[in-house]
Coordinates of C-alpha atoms and ligand atoms in Angstrom, one line a residue:
M1 CA 11.5 -23.8 -4.2
N2 CA 13.1 -23.9 -0.8
E3 CA 13.5 -20.2 -0.5
K4 CA 12.1 -18.7 2.7
P5 CA 8.3 -18.1 2.5
A6 CA 6.8 -14.7 2.6
T7 CA 9.1 -12.1 4.1
E8 CA 6.9 -9.0 4.5
K9 CA 9.6 -6.8 3.1
G10 CA 8.4 -3.6 4.8
N11 CA 8.5 -5.4 8.2
M12 CA 9.4 -3.1 11.0
K13 CA 10.2 -5.8 13.6
G14 CA 13.1 -4.7 15.7
K15 CA 13.6 -1.4 13.9
Q16 CA 14.5 1.5 16.3
I17 CA 12.1 4.3 15.8
V18 CA 12.0 7.7 17.6
V19 CA 8.7 9.5 17.4
G20 CA 9.2 13.2 18.0
V21 CA 6.0 14.9 19.2
S22 CA 5.6 18.7 19.1
G23 CA 2.9 20.9 20.5
G24 CA -0.1 20.8 18.1
I25 CA -3.6 19.7 18.6
A26 CA -2.9 16.6 16.6
A27 CA -0.4 15.4 19.3
Y28 CA -3.1 13.0 20.5
K29 CA -2.9 11.2 17.2
A30 CA 0.8 10.4 17.9
A31 CA -0.4 8.0 20.7
E32 CA -2.2 5.9 18.0
L33 CA 1.0 6.1 15.8
V34 CA 3.1 4.8 18.7
R35 CA 0.6 2.0 19.3
L36 CA 0.7 0.9 15.7
L37 CA 4.5 1.0 15.5
V38 CA 4.7 -1.1 18.7
R39 CA 2.2 -3.5 17.2
E40 CA 4.6 -3.8 14.2
E41 CA 7.2 -4.9 16.9
A42 CA 9.3 -1.8 16.3
V43 CA 11.3 -0.5 19.3
V44 CA 9.8 2.9 19.9
R45 CA 11.0 5.8 21.9
V46 CA 9.3 9.1 22.2
A47 CA 10.8 12.6 22.5
M48 CA 8.4 15.5 23.1
T49 CA 8.7 19.3 23.1
A50 CA 7.7 21.1 26.2
N51 CA 4.6 22.4 24.5
A52 CA 3.6 18.9 23.4
T53 CA 3.4 17.9 27.1
R54 CA 0.6 20.4 27.5
F55 CA -1.5 18.5 24.9
I56 CA -0.7 15.0 26.0
A57 CA 1.0 13.5 29.0
P58 CA 4.5 11.9 28.6
L59 CA 3.1 9.0 30.7
T60 CA 0.7 8.0 27.8
F61 CA 3.7 7.6 25.5
A62 CA 5.8 5.8 28.2
A63 CA 3.0 3.3 28.7
L64 CA 2.4 2.8 25.0
S65 CA 6.1 2.5 24.1
G66 CA 7.3 0.7 27.2
N67 CA 10.2 3.2 27.2
R68 CA 11.0 6.4 29.0
V69 CA 10.0 9.6 27.3
I70 CA 12.3 12.6 27.1
S71 CA 10.8 16.1 26.9
R72 CA 13.5 18.2 28.5
M73 CA 17.2 18.5 27.7
F74 CA 18.4 18.5 31.3
D75 CA 15.8 16.7 33.3
E76 CA 16.6 14.1 35.9
G77 CA 16.8 10.8 34.1
T78 CA 17.9 12.4 30.8
G79 CA 21.4 11.0 30.1
A80 CA 24.1 13.6 29.2
I81 CA 24.4 12.3 25.6
D82 CA 20.9 11.0 24.9
H83 CA 20.4 13.9 22.5
V84 CA 23.2 12.4 20.4
T85 CA 22.6 8.7 20.8
W86 CA 18.9 8.6 20.3
G87 CA 19.1 9.9 16.7
Q88 CA 22.2 7.8 15.9
D89 CA 20.9 4.5 17.3
A90 CA 17.6 5.0 15.5
D91 CA 16.7 3.7 12.0
L92 CA 14.1 6.3 11.6
I93 CA 12.9 9.5 13.3
I94 CA 9.2 10.4 12.7
L95 CA 8.3 14.0 13.6
A96 CA 4.5 13.7 14.1
P97 CA 2.9 16.1 14.5
A98 CA 5.6 18.6 13.3
T99 CA 4.5 22.1 14.0
A100 CA 5.5 25.0 11.8
N101 CA 8.0 25.9 14.5
V102 CA 9.6 22.5 14.5
V103 CA 9.7 22.3 10.7
A104 CA 11.5 25.7 10.8
K105 CA 13.9 24.6 13.4
V106 CA 14.9 21.4 11.7
A107 CA 15.2 23.3 8.3
H108 CA 17.6 25.8 9.9
G109 CA 19.6 23.7 12.2
I110 CA 18.2 25.3 15.4
A111 CA 18.9 23.1 18.4
D112 CA 17.3 24.7 21.5
D113 CA 15.5 21.7 23.1
F114 CA 15.9 17.9 23.3
L115 CA 13.8 17.1 20.2
S116 CA 15.5 19.6 17.9
T117 CA 19.0 18.8 19.2
M118 CA 18.4 15.1 18.8
T119 CA 17.2 15.7 15.2
L120 CA 20.2 17.8 14.3
A121 CA 22.6 15.2 15.6
A122 CA 20.8 12.3 14.0
T123 CA 22.2 9.9 11.4
A124 CA 18.8 8.2 11.1
R125 CA 16.4 8.7 8.2
I126 CA 13.8 11.4 9.0
L127 CA 10.1 11.5 8.2
V128 CA 8.4 14.8 8.9
C129 CA 4.6 14.9 9.2
P130 CA 3.6 18.6 9.3
S131 CA 0.4 19.5 11.0
M132 CA -0.7 23.1 11.6
N133 CA -3.2 25.8 10.7
T134 CA -3.7 26.1 6.9
R135 CA -2.4 29.6 6.7
M136 CA 0.7 28.7 8.6
Y137 CA 1.3 25.7 6.3
E138 CA 0.7 27.8 3.2
N139 CA 2.9 30.6 4.3
P140 CA 5.9 30.9 2.0
A141 CA 8.2 30.6 5.0
T142 CA 6.8 27.1 5.9
Q143 CA 6.7 26.1 2.2
E144 CA 10.3 27.1 1.7
N145 CA 11.3 25.2 4.9
V146 CA 9.5 22.1 3.6
S147 CA 11.3 22.4 0.3
L148 CA 14.6 22.8 2.1
L149 CA 14.0 19.6 4.1
Q150 CA 13.1 17.7 1.0
R151 CA 16.2 18.8 -0.9
R152 CA 18.2 17.3 2.0
G153 CA 16.5 13.9 1.5
I154 CA 14.1 14.2 4.4
V155 CA 10.7 12.8 3.5
V156 CA 7.9 15.2 4.2
M157 CA 4.3 14.0 4.1
E158 CA 1.7 16.2 2.6
P159 CA -0.8 17.1 5.4
G160 CA -4.4 16.1 4.8
A161 CA -7.0 18.7 3.8
G162 CA -10.3 19.4 5.4
E163 CA -11.8 21.2 8.4
L164 CA -9.2 21.8 11.0
A165 CA -9.6 22.0 14.7
C166 CA -9.3 25.8 14.4
R167 CA -12.4 25.6 12.0
D168 CA -10.2 26.8 9.0
E169 CA -10.6 24.6 5.9
G170 CA -7.6 23.5 3.9
P171 CA -4.3 21.5 4.2
G172 CA -2.9 21.1 7.7
R173 CA -4.3 17.9 9.1
L174 CA -1.9 15.3 10.4
P175 CA -2.1 12.3 8.0
E176 CA -3.8 9.2 9.6
P177 CA -1.4 7.2 11.8
S178 CA -1.8 4.2 9.5
E179 CA -0.7 6.3 6.5
I180 CA 2.4 7.4 8.5
V181 CA 3.2 3.8 9.3
E182 CA 2.9 3.0 5.6
E183 CA 5.3 5.8 4.7
A184 CA 7.7 4.6 7.4
R185 CA 7.6 1.0 5.9
W186 CA 8.5 2.5 2.5
I187 CA 11.4 4.4 3.9
L188 CA 12.7 1.4 5.9
S189 CA 12.2 -1.2 3.2
D190 CA 15.2 -2.5 1.2
Q191 CA 13.6 -1.2 -2.0
D192 CA 14.3 -4.4 -3.8
L193 CA 11.8 -3.7 -6.5
A194 CA 13.2 -0.2 -7.2
G195 CA 13.3 0.6 -10.9
L196 CA 10.5 -1.9 -11.8
Q197 CA 7.2 -0.9 -13.2
V198 CA 4.5 -3.0 -11.7
L199 CA 0.9 -3.1 -13.1
V200 CA -1.7 -4.6 -10.8
T201 CA -5.5 -5.0 -11.4
A202 CA -7.9 -5.4 -8.5
G203 CA -11.5 -5.7 -7.6
A204 CA -14.6 -6.8 -9.4
T205 CA -16.0 -5.1 -12.5
H206 CA -19.6 -3.8 -12.7
E207 CA -21.5 -4.7 -15.9
P208 CA -24.5 -2.4 -16.1
M209 CA -28.0 -3.6 -17.0
D210 CA -29.7 -0.2 -16.5
P211 CA -28.9 3.0 -14.6
V212 CA -29.4 1.3 -11.2
R213 CA -28.4 -2.4 -11.7
Y214 CA -25.3 -4.2 -12.6
I215 CA -23.8 -7.7 -12.6
T216 CA -20.8 -8.2 -10.4
N217 CA -19.1 -10.7 -8.1
R218 CA -17.9 -10.9 -4.5
S219 CA -14.4 -9.7 -4.9
T220 CA -13.5 -6.7 -2.7
G221 CA -10.1 -5.9 -4.2
K222 CA -8.2 -6.7 -1.0
M223 CA -5.7 -9.0 -2.5
G224 CA -4.8 -6.7 -5.5
Y225 CA -4.6 -3.7 -3.2
A226 CA -2.2 -5.6 -0.9
I227 CA 0.0 -6.4 -3.9
A228 CA 0.0 -2.8 -5.1
Q229 CA 0.8 -1.6 -1.6
A230 CA 3.6 -4.1 -1.1
A231 CA 5.2 -3.4 -4.5
R232 CA 5.2 0.3 -3.8
I233 CA 6.7 -0.2 -0.3
R234 CA 9.4 -2.3 -2.0
G235 CA 10.3 0.6 -4.3
A236 CA 8.5 -0.2 -7.5
S237 CA 6.6 2.3 -9.5
V238 CA 3.0 1.0 -9.3
K239 CA 0.0 1.4 -11.5
L240 CA -3.2 0.0 -10.1
V241 CA -6.2 -0.5 -12.4
S242 CA -9.1 -1.1 -10.1
G243 CA -12.8 -1.8 -10.4
P244 CA -15.1 -0.1 -7.9
T245 CA -14.0 -0.8 -4.3
S246 CA -14.4 0.8 -0.8
L247 CA -10.6 0.4 -0.1
A248 CA -8.2 3.3 0.5
V249 CA -5.7 3.8 -2.3
P250 CA -2.3 2.7 -1.0
R251 CA 0.1 5.6 -0.6
G252 CA 2.3 6.4 -3.6
V253 CA 0.3 4.1 -5.9
D254 CA -1.0 5.5 -9.2
L255 CA -4.7 4.6 -9.4
E256 CA -6.8 4.3 -12.5
S257 CA -10.4 3.6 -11.6
V258 CA -12.6 1.7 -14.1
T259 CA -16.0 0.2 -13.9
T260 CA -16.5 -2.4 -16.6
A261 CA -14.4 -5.2 -18.0
L262 CA -14.1 -3.3 -21.3
E263 CA -12.8 -0.2 -19.5
M264 CA -10.4 -2.4 -17.5
R265 CA -9.1 -3.9 -20.8
Q266 CA -8.5 -0.4 -22.2
A267 CA -6.6 0.7 -19.1
V268 CA -4.5 -2.5 -18.9
L269 CA -3.6 -2.4 -22.6
K270 CA -2.5 1.3 -22.2
H271 CA 0.0 0.4 -19.4
F272 CA 1.0 -3.1 -20.5
A273 CA 3.9 -2.2 -22.8
G274 CA 5.9 -0.3 -20.1
S275 CA 5.3 -2.9 -17.3
D276 CA 7.9 -5.3 -16.0
I277 CA 5.6 -7.3 -13.7
V278 CA 1.9 -7.6 -14.4
V279 CA -0.4 -9.1 -11.7
M280 CA -4.0 -9.6 -12.8
A281 CA -5.7 -10.0 -9.4
A282 CA -9.0 -8.5 -10.6
A283 CA -12.1 -10.6 -10.7
V284 CA -13.2 -9.6 -14.2
S285 CA -16.8 -10.4 -15.1
D286 CA -16.8 -12.9 -17.9
Y287 CA -20.1 -11.6 -19.3
R288 CA -21.9 -8.3 -19.7
P289 CA -25.5 -7.6 -20.5
H290 CA -26.0 -7.5 -24.2
S291 CA -27.7 -4.1 -24.0
T292 CA -27.8 -1.5 -21.3
E293 CA -31.2 0.1 -20.9
G294 CA -31.2 3.9 -20.7
Q295 CA -34.0 3.8 -18.1
K296 CA -34.6 1.7 -15.1
I297 CA -36.1 -1.7 -16.2
K298 CA -39.6 -1.8 -14.7
K299 CA -41.1 -4.8 -13.0
G300 CA -43.0 -6.9 -15.6
P301 CA -43.6 -10.6 -16.3
E302 CA -42.9 -13.3 -13.8
T303 CA -39.6 -14.2 -15.4
L304 CA -37.0 -12.0 -17.1
A305 CA -34.2 -13.3 -19.3
V306 CA -31.1 -11.2 -19.6
E307 CA -29.0 -11.9 -22.6
L308 CA -25.3 -11.7 -21.9
D309 CA -22.2 -11.2 -24.2
R310 CA -18.8 -12.7 -23.4
N311 CA -16.3 -10.1 -22.2
P312 CA -12.8 -10.3 -23.6
D313 CA -10.3 -12.3 -21.5
I314 CA -7.8 -9.5 -20.7
L315 CA -5.1 -11.8 -19.3
A316 CA -5.3 -14.3 -22.2
E317 CA -4.9 -11.4 -24.6
L318 CA -1.8 -10.1 -22.7
G319 CA -0.4 -13.6 -22.6
Q320 CA -0.9 -14.2 -26.3
S321 CA 0.2 -10.8 -27.5
R322 CA 3.2 -10.3 -25.4
E323 CA 6.6 -10.3 -26.9
E324 CA 8.7 -13.1 -25.4
K325 CA 10.4 -12.0 -22.2
H326 CA 8.9 -8.5 -22.1
C327 CA 7.4 -9.0 -18.7
V328 CA 6.5 -11.4 -15.9
L329 CA 2.8 -12.2 -16.2
V330 CA 1.0 -13.3 -13.1
G331 CA -2.6 -14.5 -13.0
F332 CA -5.0 -15.4 -10.2
A333 CA -7.4 -18.3 -10.4
A334 CA -10.5 -18.2 -8.2
E335 CA -11.8 -21.7 -8.0
T336 CA -14.4 -23.6 -6.0
D337 CA -13.3 -27.1 -7.2
D338 CA -10.4 -28.9 -8.8
L339 CA -8.2 -26.1 -7.8
L340 CA -4.9 -27.3 -9.2
A341 CA -6.2 -28.8 -12.4
N342 CA -8.2 -25.6 -13.2
A343 CA -5.3 -23.3 -12.3
E344 CA -2.8 -25.3 -14.4
K345 CA -5.1 -25.1 -17.4
K346 CA -5.4 -21.3 -17.0
L347 CA -1.6 -21.0 -16.6
K348 CA -1.1 -22.8 -19.9
D349 CA -4.0 -21.4 -21.9
K350 CA -3.2 -17.8 -21.0
N351 CA 0.5 -18.2 -21.5
L352 CA 1.4 -17.0 -17.9
D353 CA 4.6 -17.3 -15.9
M354 CA 2.8 -18.1 -12.7
I355 CA -0.7 -18.3 -11.4
V356 CA -1.9 -17.9 -7.8
A357 CA -4.8 -20.2 -7.2
N358 CA -7.2 -19.9 -4.3
D359 CA -10.2 -21.7 -3.2
V360 CA -12.9 -19.1 -2.9
S361 CA -15.4 -21.4 -1.3
R362 CA -13.4 -21.3 2.0
E363 CA -14.3 -18.9 4.7
D364 CA -10.7 -17.9 5.7
A365 CA -9.5 -17.5 2.1
G366 CA -10.6 -15.7 -1.0
F367 CA -13.1 -12.9 -1.0
A368 CA -13.6 -10.2 1.7
V369 CA -11.3 -11.7 4.3
D370 CA -7.8 -10.6 5.4
T371 CA -6.2 -14.0 5.0
N372 CA -5.6 -16.3 2.0
E373 CA -4.3 -19.8 1.5
V374 CA -2.9 -20.0 -2.0
K375 CA -1.1 -22.4 -4.2
I376 CA 1.4 -20.9 -6.7
L377 CA 1.9 -22.8 -9.9
F378 CA 4.8 -22.1 -12.2
R379 CA 5.4 -22.7 -15.9
D380 CA 8.0 -25.4 -15.3
G381 CA 5.4 -27.5 -13.4
K382 CA 6.5 -26.6 -9.9
V383 CA 3.8 -25.9 -7.3
E384 CA 4.3 -24.0 -4.1
T385 CA 1.9 -24.5 -1.2
P386 CA 2.4 -21.9 1.5
P387 CA 0.3 -22.0 4.7
L388 CA -2.6 -19.7 5.4
M389 CA -1.2 -16.2 5.5
K390 CA -2.3 -12.6 5.8
K391 CA -3.0 -11.1 2.4
Q392 CA 0.0 -8.7 2.9
E393 CA 2.2 -11.8 3.3
V394 CA 0.8 -13.4 0.3
A395 CA 1.4 -10.2 -1.6
D396 CA 5.1 -10.2 -0.6
L397 CA 5.4 -13.8 -1.5
V398 CA 3.9 -13.3 -4.9
L399 CA 6.2 -10.4 -5.5
D400 CA 9.2 -12.4 -4.3
R401 CA 8.5 -15.1 -6.9
A402 CA 7.7 -12.6 -9.7
K403 CA 11.0 -10.8 -8.9
T404 CA 12.9 -14.1 -9.1
L405 CA 11.3 -14.8 -12.5
W406 CA 12.1 -11.3 -13.7
E407 CA 15.7 -11.6 -12.7
A408 CA 16.0 -15.0 -14.4
R409 CA 14.9 -13.6 -17.7
P410 CA 17.7 -13.5 -20.3
R411 CA 16.9 -10.0 -21.3
H412 CA 16.9 -8.7 -17.7
G413 CA 18.3 -5.2 -17.5
K414 CA 16.7 -4.2 -20.8
Ligands
CTP1 N1 -9.3 -12.6 -16.3 C1 -9.2 -11.7 -17.3 N2 -10.3 -11.4 -18.0 C2 -11.4 -12.1 -17.9 C3 -11.5 -13.1 -16.9 C4 -10.4 -13.3 -16.2 O1 -8.1 -11.0 -17.4 N3 -12.5 -11.8 -18.7 C5 -8.1 -13.0 -15.5 C6 -8.3 -12.7 -14.0 O2 -7.9 -11.5 -13.6 C7 -7.4 -13.8 -13.4 C8 -7.4 -14.9 -14.4 O3 -7.8 -14.3 -15.6 O4 -6.1 -13.4 -13.3 C9 -8.3 -16.1 -14.1 O5 -9.6 -15.6 -13.8 P1 -10.8 -16.5 -13.3 O6 -12.0 -15.7 -13.0 O7 -10.3 -17.4 -12.2 O8 -10.9 -17.5 -14.5 P2 -11.6 -17.3 -15.9 O9 -10.5 -17.3 -16.9 O10 -12.6 -16.3 -16.0 O11 -12.3 -18.8 -16.1 P3 -13.5 -19.4 -15.3 O12 -14.4 -18.2 -14.9 O13 -14.2 -20.2 -16.3 O14 -13.0 -20.1 -14.1

C-alpha cells in the first residue's frame, strides 16, 4: 500500500471562495463563516451589498479574510472588471445571508450593484443561504425564486426554523456557519463516491435494565459520524444507523436512530442488501440484561446479580450471510491489548474485507477524542499503519481503501 495517506477529500485548501453578504440581521454570522473558511485554508474574498455594510463593517471582513472587501461598484479601489473576474476566478460563491431581495435579483438576472453583477457574471458554482423573515421566505414569490435557482443548478440551503430576530417563529434563520462550510465541502469535493450506497453504524447501544438504567460503553459515535459525513461529502448516498449520541447529524445523511443492539441489527439488516460499502463503527453491546424490569429496581440486598444474554454479532452475521462480492464489509476492532492479533482474528472470523483496529486504552485515540491512530488490516494479510490523525482524516482514509476494494471487485458496476 504505497498510496498517499488520508487525503481529506472535501479539503478546501487553496480554493477560491467569494462570500457575498447582503443586508440581513444574520450578516454578523458571515464573519464566523469567513473565519471558518480561512481556517480551512481557502482563499476568501468578501463582497457586500450597501445594506450589509449597515449591519457589519467591511473592515471586519477585510481583517478576517486578509483581502480587500468590495461593497460598491465604482468605489475607489474597485477595479474596472472586478465584477467579472471575481466570479470567474472563484471556485465557489456563497451568498450568506441571502436576503429575499438578493434571492430575487439572482433569480431574475438583475445586476444593479457589485454583488448581483458579480453573481450574474460568475462561472463559479453558487451556494445560496437564504435568511429572512418567515413570511418573506414563505411568500410564493420567494419560493418560486428559490425553485428557479435550484432548477439552474444553484444549491440553496434550507433556512433553519425557530424564533427569529423579529420574534416571528418559523423558517428563515441562516444555517450555522459550520453547516454552510459542510455544504461547501460537498459542492467542492470531487464526488468520487457518487453512485455508491454507504451504510455506516455508529455509537454505543443502550441495553435497558429498568426504565432508568441501562448497560452501555464509552463510545461517543464520533468515528462513525465522521465516516458518514465524509462519505456524503464525497457524493455517496449515506444511511447512518446510530445508537444514542449527542452529535449533530451530518448534512445530507439519512439517519436511523436505534437504542439497543437488537434494534441496530434490525435496522442494519433492512439496509444491508442495497449497500455497496458497509462500515460497522458502532460499539455494539455484546450482552443485554436477560429481563428488563417494568419498574425501577429498588435498592435491596448488599449485592445484586444481573443476568445477561449474549446479543447477536451483527457484523459476523453480515459477513456470513453476504453473497460473495455483494459489498465491501468494513469492521472496527476496539482493543486494549494484542491489537493486531485480536483484530486479525475478527477480520477472519467475521469474513470482512478490512478491519480498522484501534487501541482504546490510549488517551489520544479511541473514545471521545477527535484523533485516532489506527491500523488497517486487509484480507490478503497487508497491514497499514498510518500516523495519529484527525478522525475526519481517518474517515477519508478508510473510505479511500474501501473504494479501492470496491473497484477491484470483479462484479463492480453491477
Ligand atoms: N460488532 C457487531 N455486533 C456485536 C459486537 C460487535 O456487529 N454484537 C461489530 C462492531 O461494530 C465492530 C466489530 O464487530 O465493527 C468488532 O467489535 P468489537 O467490540 O471490537 O469486538 P467483538 O466482536 O465484540 O469482540 P470482543 O468484545 O470480544 O473484543
